[in-house]
Every structure is written in C-alpha cells, then in structure tokens.
PDB file of C-alpha atoms in Angstrom:
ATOM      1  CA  UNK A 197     159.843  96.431 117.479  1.00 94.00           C
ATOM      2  CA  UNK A 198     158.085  98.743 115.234  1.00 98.00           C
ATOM      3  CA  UNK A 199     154.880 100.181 115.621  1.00 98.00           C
ATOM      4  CA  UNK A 200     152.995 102.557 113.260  1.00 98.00           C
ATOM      5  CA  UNK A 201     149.780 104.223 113.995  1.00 98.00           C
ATOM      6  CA  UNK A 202     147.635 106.271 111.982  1.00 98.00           C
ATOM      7  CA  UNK A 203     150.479 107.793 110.310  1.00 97.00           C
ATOM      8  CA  UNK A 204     149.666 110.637 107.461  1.00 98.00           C
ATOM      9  CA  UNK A 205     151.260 112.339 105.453  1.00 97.00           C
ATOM     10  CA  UNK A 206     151.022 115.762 102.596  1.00 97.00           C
ATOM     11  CA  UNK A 207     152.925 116.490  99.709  1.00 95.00           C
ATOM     12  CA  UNK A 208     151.288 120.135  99.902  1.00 95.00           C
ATOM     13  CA  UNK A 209     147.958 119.286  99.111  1.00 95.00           C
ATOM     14  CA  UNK A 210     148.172 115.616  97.931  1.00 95.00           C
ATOM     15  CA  UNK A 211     147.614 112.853 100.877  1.00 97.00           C
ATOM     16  CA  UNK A 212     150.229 110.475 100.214  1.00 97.00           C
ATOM     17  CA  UNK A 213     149.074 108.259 103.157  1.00 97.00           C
ATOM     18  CA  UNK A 214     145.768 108.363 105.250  1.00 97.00           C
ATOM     19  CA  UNK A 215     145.707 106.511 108.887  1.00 97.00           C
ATOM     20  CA  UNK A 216     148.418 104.033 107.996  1.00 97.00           C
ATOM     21  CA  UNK A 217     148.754 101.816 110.840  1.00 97.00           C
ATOM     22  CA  UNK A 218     150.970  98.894 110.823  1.00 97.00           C
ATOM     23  CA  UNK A 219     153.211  96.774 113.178  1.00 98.00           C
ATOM     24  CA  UNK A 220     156.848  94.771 112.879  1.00 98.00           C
ATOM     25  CA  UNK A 221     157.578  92.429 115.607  1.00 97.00           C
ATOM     26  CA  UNK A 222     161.208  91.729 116.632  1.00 97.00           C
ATOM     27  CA  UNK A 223     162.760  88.730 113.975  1.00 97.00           C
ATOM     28  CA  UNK A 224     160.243  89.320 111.519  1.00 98.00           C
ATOM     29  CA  UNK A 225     160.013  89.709 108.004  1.00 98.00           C
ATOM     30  CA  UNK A 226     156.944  91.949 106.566  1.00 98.00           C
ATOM     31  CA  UNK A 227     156.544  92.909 103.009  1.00 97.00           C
ATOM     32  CA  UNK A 228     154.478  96.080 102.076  1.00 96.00           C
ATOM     33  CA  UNK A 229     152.600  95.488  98.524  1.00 95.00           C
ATOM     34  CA  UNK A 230     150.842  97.641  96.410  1.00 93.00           C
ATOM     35  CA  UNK A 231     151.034  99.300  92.997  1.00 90.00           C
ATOM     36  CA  UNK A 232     153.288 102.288  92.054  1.00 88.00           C
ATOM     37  CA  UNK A 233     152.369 105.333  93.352  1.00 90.00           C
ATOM     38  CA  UNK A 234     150.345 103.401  96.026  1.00 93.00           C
ATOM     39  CA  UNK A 235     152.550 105.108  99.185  1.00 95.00           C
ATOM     40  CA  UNK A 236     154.963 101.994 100.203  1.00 96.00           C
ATOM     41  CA  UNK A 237     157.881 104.475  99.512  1.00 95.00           C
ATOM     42  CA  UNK A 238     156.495 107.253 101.236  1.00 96.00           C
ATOM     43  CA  UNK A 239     156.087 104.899 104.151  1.00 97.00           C
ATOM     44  CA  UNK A 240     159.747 103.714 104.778  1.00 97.00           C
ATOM     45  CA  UNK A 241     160.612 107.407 104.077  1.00 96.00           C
ATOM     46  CA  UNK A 242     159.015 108.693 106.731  1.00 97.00           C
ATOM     47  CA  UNK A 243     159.702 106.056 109.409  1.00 98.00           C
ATOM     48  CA  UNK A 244     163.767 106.400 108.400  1.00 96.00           C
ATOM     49  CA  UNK A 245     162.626 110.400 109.232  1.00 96.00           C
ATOM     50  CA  UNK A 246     163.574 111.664 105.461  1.00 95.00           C
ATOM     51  CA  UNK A 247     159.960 112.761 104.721  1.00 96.00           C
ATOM     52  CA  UNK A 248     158.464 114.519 107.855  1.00 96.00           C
ATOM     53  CA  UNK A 249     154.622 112.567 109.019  1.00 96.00           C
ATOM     54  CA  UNK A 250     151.686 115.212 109.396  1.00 96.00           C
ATOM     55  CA  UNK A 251     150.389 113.226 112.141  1.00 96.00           C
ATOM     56  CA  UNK A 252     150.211 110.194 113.349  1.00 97.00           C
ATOM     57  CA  UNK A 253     152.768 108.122 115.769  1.00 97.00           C
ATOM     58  CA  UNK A 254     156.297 105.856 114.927  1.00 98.00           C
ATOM     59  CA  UNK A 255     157.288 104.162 117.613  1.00 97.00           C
ATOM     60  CA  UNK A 256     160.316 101.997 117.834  1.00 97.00           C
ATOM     61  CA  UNK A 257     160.945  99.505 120.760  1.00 96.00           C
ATOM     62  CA  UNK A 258     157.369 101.380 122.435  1.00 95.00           C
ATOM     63  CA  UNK A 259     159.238 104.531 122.346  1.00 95.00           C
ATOM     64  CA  UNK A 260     157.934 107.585 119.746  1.00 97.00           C
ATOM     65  CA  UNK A 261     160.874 108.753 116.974  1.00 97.00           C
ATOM     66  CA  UNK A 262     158.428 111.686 115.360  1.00 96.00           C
ATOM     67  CA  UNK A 263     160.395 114.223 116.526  1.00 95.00           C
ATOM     68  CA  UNK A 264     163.529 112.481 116.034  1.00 96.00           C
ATOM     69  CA  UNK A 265     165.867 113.382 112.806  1.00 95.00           C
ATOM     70  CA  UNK A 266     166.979 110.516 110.697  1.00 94.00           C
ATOM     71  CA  UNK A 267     170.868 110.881 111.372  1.00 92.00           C
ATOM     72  CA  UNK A 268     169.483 109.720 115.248  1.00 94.00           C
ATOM     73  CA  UNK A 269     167.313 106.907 113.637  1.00 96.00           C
ATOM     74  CA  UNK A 270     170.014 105.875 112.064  1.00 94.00           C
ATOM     75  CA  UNK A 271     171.836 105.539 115.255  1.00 92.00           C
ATOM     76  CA  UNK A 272     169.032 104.213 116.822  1.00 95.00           C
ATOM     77  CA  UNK A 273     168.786 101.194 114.724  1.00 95.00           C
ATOM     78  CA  UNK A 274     166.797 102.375 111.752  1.00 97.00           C
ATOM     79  CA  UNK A 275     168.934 101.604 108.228  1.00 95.00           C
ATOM     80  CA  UNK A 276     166.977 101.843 104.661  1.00 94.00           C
ATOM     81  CA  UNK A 277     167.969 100.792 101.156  1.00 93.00           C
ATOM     82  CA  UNK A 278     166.944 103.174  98.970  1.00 90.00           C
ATOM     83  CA  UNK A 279     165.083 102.489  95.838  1.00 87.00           C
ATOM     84  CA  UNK A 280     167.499 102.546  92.815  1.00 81.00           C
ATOM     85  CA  UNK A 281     170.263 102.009  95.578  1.00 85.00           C
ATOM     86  CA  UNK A 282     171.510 105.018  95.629  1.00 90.00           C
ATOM     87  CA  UNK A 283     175.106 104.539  96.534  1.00 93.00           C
ATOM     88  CA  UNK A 284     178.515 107.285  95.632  1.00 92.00           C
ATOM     89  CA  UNK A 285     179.714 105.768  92.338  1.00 94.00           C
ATOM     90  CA  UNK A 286     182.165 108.166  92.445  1.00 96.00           C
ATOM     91  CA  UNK A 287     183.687 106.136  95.512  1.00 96.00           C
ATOM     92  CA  UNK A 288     185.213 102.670  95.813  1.00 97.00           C
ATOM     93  CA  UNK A 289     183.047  99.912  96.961  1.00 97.00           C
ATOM     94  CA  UNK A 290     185.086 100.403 100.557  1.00 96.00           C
ATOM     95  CA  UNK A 291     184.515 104.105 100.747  1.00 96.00           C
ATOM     96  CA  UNK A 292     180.756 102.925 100.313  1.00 95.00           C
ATOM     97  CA  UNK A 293     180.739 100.831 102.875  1.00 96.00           C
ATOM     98  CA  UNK A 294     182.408 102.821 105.412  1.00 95.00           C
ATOM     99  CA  UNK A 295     179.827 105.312 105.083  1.00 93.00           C
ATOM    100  CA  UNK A 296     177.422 103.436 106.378  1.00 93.00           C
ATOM    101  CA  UNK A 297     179.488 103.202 109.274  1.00 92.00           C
ATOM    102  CA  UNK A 298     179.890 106.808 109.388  1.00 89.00           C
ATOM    103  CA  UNK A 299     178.114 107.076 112.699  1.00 82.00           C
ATOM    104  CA  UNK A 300     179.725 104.105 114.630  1.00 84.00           C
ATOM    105  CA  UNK A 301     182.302 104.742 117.315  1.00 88.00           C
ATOM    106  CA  UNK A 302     183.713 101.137 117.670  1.00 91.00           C
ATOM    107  CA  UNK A 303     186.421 100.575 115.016  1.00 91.00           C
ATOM    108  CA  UNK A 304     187.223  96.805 116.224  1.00 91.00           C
ATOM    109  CA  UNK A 305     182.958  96.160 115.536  1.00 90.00           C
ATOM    110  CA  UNK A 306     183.301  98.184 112.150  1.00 93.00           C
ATOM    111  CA  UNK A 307     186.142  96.013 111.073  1.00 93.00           C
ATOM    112  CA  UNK A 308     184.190  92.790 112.406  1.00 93.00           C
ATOM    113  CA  UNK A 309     181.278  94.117 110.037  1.00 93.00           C
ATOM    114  CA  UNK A 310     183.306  94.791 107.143  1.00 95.00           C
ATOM    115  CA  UNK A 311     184.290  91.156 107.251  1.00 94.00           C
ATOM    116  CA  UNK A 312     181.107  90.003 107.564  1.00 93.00           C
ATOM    117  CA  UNK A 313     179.655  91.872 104.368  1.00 94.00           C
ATOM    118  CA  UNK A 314     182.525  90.907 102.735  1.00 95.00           C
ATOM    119  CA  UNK A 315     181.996  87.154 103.723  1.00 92.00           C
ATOM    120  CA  UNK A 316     178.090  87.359 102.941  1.00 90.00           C
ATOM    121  CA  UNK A 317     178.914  89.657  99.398  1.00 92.00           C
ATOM    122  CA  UNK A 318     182.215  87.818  98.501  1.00 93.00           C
ATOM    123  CA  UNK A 319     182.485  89.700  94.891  1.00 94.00           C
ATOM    124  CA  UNK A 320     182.273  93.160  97.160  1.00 95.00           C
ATOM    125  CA  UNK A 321     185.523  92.150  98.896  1.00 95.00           C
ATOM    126  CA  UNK A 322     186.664  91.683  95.228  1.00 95.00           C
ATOM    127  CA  UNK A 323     185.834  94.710  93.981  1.00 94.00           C
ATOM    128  CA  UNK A 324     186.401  96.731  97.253  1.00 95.00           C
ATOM    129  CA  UNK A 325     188.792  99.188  95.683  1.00 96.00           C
ATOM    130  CA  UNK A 326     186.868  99.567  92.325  1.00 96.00           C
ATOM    131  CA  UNK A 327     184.290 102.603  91.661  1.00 97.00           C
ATOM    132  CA  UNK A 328     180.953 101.450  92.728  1.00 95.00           C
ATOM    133  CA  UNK A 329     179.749 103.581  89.787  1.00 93.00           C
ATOM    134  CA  UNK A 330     180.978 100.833  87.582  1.00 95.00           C
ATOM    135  CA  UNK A 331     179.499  97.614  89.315  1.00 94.00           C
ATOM    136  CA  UNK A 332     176.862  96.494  87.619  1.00 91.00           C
ATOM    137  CA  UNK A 333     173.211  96.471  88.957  1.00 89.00           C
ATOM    138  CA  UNK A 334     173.123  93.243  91.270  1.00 89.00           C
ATOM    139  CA  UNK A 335     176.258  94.391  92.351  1.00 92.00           C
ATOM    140  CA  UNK A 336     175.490  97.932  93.059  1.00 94.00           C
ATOM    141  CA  UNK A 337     172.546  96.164  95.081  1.00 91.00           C
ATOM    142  CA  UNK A 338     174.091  93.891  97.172  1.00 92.00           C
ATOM    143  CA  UNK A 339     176.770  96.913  97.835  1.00 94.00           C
ATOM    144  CA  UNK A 340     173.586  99.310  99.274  1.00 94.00           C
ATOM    145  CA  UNK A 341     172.546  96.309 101.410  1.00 93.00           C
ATOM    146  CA  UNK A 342     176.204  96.157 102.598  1.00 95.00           C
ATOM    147  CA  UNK A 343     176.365  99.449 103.019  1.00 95.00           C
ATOM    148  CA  UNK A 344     173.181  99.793 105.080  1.00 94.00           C
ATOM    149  CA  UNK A 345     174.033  96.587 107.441  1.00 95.00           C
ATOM    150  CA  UNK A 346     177.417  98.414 108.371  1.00 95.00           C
ATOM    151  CA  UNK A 347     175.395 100.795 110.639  1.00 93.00           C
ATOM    152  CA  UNK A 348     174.464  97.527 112.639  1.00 92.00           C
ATOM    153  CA  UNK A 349     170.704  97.829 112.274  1.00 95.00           C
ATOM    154  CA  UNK A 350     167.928  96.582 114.600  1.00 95.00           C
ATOM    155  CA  UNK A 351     165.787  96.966 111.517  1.00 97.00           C
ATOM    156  CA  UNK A 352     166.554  97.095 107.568  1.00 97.00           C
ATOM    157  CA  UNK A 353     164.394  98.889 105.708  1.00 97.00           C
ATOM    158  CA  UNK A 354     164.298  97.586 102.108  1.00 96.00           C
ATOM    159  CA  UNK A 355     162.482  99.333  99.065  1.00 94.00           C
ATOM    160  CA  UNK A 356     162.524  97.524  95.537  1.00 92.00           C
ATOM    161  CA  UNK A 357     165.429  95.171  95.896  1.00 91.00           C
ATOM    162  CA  UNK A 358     164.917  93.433  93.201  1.00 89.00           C
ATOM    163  CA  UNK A 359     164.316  96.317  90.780  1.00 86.00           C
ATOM    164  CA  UNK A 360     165.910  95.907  87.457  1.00 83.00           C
ATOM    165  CA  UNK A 361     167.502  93.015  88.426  1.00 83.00           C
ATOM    166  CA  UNK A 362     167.580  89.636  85.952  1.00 85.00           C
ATOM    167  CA  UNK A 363     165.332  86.826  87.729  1.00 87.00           C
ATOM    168  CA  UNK A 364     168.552  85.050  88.462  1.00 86.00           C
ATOM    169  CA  UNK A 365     169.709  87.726  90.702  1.00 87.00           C
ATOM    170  CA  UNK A 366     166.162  88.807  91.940  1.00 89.00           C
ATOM    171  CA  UNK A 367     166.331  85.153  93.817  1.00 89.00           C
ATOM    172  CA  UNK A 368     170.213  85.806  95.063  1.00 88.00           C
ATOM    173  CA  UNK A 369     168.873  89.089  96.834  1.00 89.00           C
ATOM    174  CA  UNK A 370     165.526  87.324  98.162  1.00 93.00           C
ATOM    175  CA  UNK A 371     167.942  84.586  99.403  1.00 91.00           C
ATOM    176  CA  UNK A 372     170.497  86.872 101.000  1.00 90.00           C
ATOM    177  CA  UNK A 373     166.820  88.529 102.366  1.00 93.00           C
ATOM    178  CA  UNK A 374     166.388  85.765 104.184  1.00 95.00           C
ATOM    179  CA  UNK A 375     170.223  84.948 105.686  1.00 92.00           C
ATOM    180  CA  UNK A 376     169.975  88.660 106.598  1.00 92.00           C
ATOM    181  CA  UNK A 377     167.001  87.806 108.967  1.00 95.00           C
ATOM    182  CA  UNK A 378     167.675  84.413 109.990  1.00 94.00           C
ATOM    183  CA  UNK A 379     171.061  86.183 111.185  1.00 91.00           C
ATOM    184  CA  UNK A 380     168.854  88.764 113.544  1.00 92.00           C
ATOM    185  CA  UNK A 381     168.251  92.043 111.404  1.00 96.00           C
ATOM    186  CA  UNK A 382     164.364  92.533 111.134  1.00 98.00           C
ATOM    187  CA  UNK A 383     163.039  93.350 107.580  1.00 98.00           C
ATOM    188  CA  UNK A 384     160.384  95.685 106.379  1.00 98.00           C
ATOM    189  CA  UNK A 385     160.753  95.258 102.739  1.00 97.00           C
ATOM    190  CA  UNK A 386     158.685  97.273  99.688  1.00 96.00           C
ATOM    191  CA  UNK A 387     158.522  95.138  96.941  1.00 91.00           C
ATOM    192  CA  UNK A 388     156.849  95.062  93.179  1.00 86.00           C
ATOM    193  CA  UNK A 389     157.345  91.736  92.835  1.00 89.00           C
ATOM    194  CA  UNK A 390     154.497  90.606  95.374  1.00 92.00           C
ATOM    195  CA  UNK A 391     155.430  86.772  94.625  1.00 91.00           C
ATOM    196  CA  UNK A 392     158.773  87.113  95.937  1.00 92.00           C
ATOM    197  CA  UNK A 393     157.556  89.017  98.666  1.00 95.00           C
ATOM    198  CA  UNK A 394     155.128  87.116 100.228  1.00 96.00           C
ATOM    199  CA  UNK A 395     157.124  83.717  99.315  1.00 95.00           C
ATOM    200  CA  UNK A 396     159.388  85.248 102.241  1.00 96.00           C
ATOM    201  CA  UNK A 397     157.230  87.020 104.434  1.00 97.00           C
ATOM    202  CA  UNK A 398     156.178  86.172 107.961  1.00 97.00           C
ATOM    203  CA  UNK A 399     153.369  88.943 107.448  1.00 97.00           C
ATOM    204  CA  UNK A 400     151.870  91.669 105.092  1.00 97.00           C
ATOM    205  CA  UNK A 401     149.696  94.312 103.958  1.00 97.00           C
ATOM    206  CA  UNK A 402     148.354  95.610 101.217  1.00 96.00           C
ATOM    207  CA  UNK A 403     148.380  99.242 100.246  1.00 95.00           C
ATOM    208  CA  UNK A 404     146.465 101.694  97.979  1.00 94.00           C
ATOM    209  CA  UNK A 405     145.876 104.889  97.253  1.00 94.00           C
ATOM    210  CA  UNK A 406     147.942 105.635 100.563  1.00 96.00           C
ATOM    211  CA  UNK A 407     145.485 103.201 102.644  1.00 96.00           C
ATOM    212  CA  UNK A 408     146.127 100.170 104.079  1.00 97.00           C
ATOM    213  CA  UNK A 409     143.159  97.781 102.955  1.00 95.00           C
ATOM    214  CA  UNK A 410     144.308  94.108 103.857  1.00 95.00           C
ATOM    215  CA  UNK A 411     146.782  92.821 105.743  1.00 96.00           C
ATOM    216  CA  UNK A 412     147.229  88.931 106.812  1.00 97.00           C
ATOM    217  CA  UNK A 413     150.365  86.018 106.639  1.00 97.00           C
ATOM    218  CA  UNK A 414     152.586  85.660 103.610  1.00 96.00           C
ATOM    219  CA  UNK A 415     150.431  82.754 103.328  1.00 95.00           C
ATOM    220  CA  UNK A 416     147.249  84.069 103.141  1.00 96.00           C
ATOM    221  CA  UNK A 417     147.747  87.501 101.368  1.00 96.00           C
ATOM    222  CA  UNK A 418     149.528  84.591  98.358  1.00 94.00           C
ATOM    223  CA  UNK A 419     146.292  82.820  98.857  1.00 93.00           C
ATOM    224  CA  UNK A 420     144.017  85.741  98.763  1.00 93.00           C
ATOM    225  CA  UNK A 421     141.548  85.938  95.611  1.00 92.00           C
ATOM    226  CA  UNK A 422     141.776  89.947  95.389  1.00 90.00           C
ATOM    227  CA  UNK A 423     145.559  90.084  95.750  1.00 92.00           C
ATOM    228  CA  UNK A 424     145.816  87.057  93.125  1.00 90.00           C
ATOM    229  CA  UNK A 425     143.716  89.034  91.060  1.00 89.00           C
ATOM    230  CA  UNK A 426     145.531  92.781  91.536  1.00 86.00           C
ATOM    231  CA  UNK A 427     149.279  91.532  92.286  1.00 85.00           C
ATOM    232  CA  UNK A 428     149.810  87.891  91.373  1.00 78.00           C
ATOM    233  CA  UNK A 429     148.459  87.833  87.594  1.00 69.00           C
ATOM    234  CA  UNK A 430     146.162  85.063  88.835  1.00 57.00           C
TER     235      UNK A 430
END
C-alpha cells in the first residue's frame, strides 16, 4: 500500500533522514523504532506531506504523492495522529471529531463513523459535548485516534500513542491498535516503547541517526541481540 524509497530530507543544513526506504503492505501493522531525535517523526511527517522530502519517492497504492499537498493525502487515505495529540481543546469532543471529517462529502457515512468511534471509544460518546481541553490524557488520546479514523483512512499513521500514558492505558491503546487493524485500517505506528511495538507488529525497522539500519518481523527485531541491547533494556 505504501512504498517509500530513498526518501531524504533537510532542516536547512541538518539531514534529518538519508535514503530511507521502507514498505507497508495492505492489512499490516509496522512499527518504526528508534531513539529520540532518531527521524521516526520526521518520517510520518513527510509521508502525511506536512514536512516537504528533498528527494526521494512516496508512493501510495504504486502511485507517487511527492507533489501532492497533505489536505489531498488526507483525502486520499493518508490520516496521522500527531505526537502529543494535538487536538482543539477549546472544542467539544464532537466538534473534534467532525473535523476530521472535514473533508468528507457523505453525511449518512460520517454519521455511520461517528457511531462507530463512539461504539469503539464509549467514554467519547460520554463526553461528546465536553471541552476536549479538559479530558484527561488517555482520553485526549483515544479522541485524536477518533478524530483521525473519521476521515475513513486506508492508512493511520500513529506517532507516540502511548506517550505519557499510565501502563494501564498504554495496553488499552495497543489493544484498540490492534481492533483498529483487525477492522481493515493499516498501521504505521512510531513508538518509544519498542516492547509494545513489536509485541503488535507484523514487521519493523529500526532507525538512527535518520538511517534505516535493520529491519525484520516483530518477532525477530524482539529477538534481536542489538535491539535487546539498544531498545529492550535486555
């Protein structure tokens, strides 16, 4: 579904990521590891289209969105959760949510979707007229997920879910990770917690230093001595 190759990228004269190449098949999950500063932001950024690739190729279904702005990748299927959510808290949880239908045409499929996040975030539908500003984290969370499955996404782009989040709640999201998929939405998800990730993930790769330097199965990257060593205190 998605296809990355040799993708770089400049913040003036700092290069965030060198020859990143990288693939998501259709139903997949596939977790992007790596330490901060590494470039796993920088990468969903600039497949969603927010930070603009020096070279390199994105291609989604075989067909290339570089020159394509984000509103359209949006529209094409494309939908990220930003790290630290970033949702309006000075809007209801509703408002939220139908902003991230902002671009759909078909009212009777928005309303079918509402229902739907509702039924998979049941304390959203709770709280649908209350100030997202005043959620609290796991809620704000699960309300920029919501949010980002109301544009009806081919594939969800998820960076640091589980940030700041008590353990409890990191394993709600990671489960919800999973429904999400099983129900059809392909994941490419950024994660600290490597553990987590790769407990989930159909594939992986490592990154550092803006360089992709292993890649492998959930499995194996879990089983793997260096990224025991670097990302799985073991």
């Amino acid at each position: 579904m998605l296809e990355i190759k040799n993708l770089n990228l400049h913040y003036g004269v700092i290069h965030a990521l060198k020859d990143i190449s990288l693939t998501v098949n259709d139903g997949e999950i596939v977790t992007l590891i790596g330490a901060n500063g590494a470039g796993k932001t920088s990468t969903l950024r600039t497949i969603s289209g927010l930070e603009k690739a020096t070279d390199g190729e994105i291609l989604l279904d075989g067909e290339s969105i570089m020159q394509v702005p984000a509103p359209k990748r949006v529209a094409m299927g494309i939908s990220q959760v930003p790290e630290g959510r970033r949702i309006f808290p000075d809007m209801t949880v509703l408002e939220n949510l139908e902003m991230g239908a902002y671009l759909r045409k078909d009212k009777e499929g928005v309303k079918e979707d509402m229902e739907m996040v509702y039924g998979r975030f049941p304390i959203l539908g709770v709280r649908k007229k209350q100030l997202a500003g005043t959620l609290s984290g796991g809620e704000q969370q699960m309300l920029a997920m919501g949010r980002a499955l109301m544009s009806r996404p081919k594939i969800l782009l998820l960076d640091e879910p589980s940030m700041g989040l008590a353990p409890i709640l990191v394993q709600e999201i990671f489960n919800i990770i999973k429904v999400i998929n099983a129900t059809g939405t392909t994941v490419l998800l950024v994660e600290q917690n490597a553990n987590m990730a790769l407990s989930i993930a159909d594939r992986g790769y490592v990154i550092e230093t803006g360089s992709i330097v292993l890649s492998g199965t959930g499995k194996e990257l879990a089983q793997s001595p260096a990224v025991r060593k670097a990302y799985l205190g073991g």
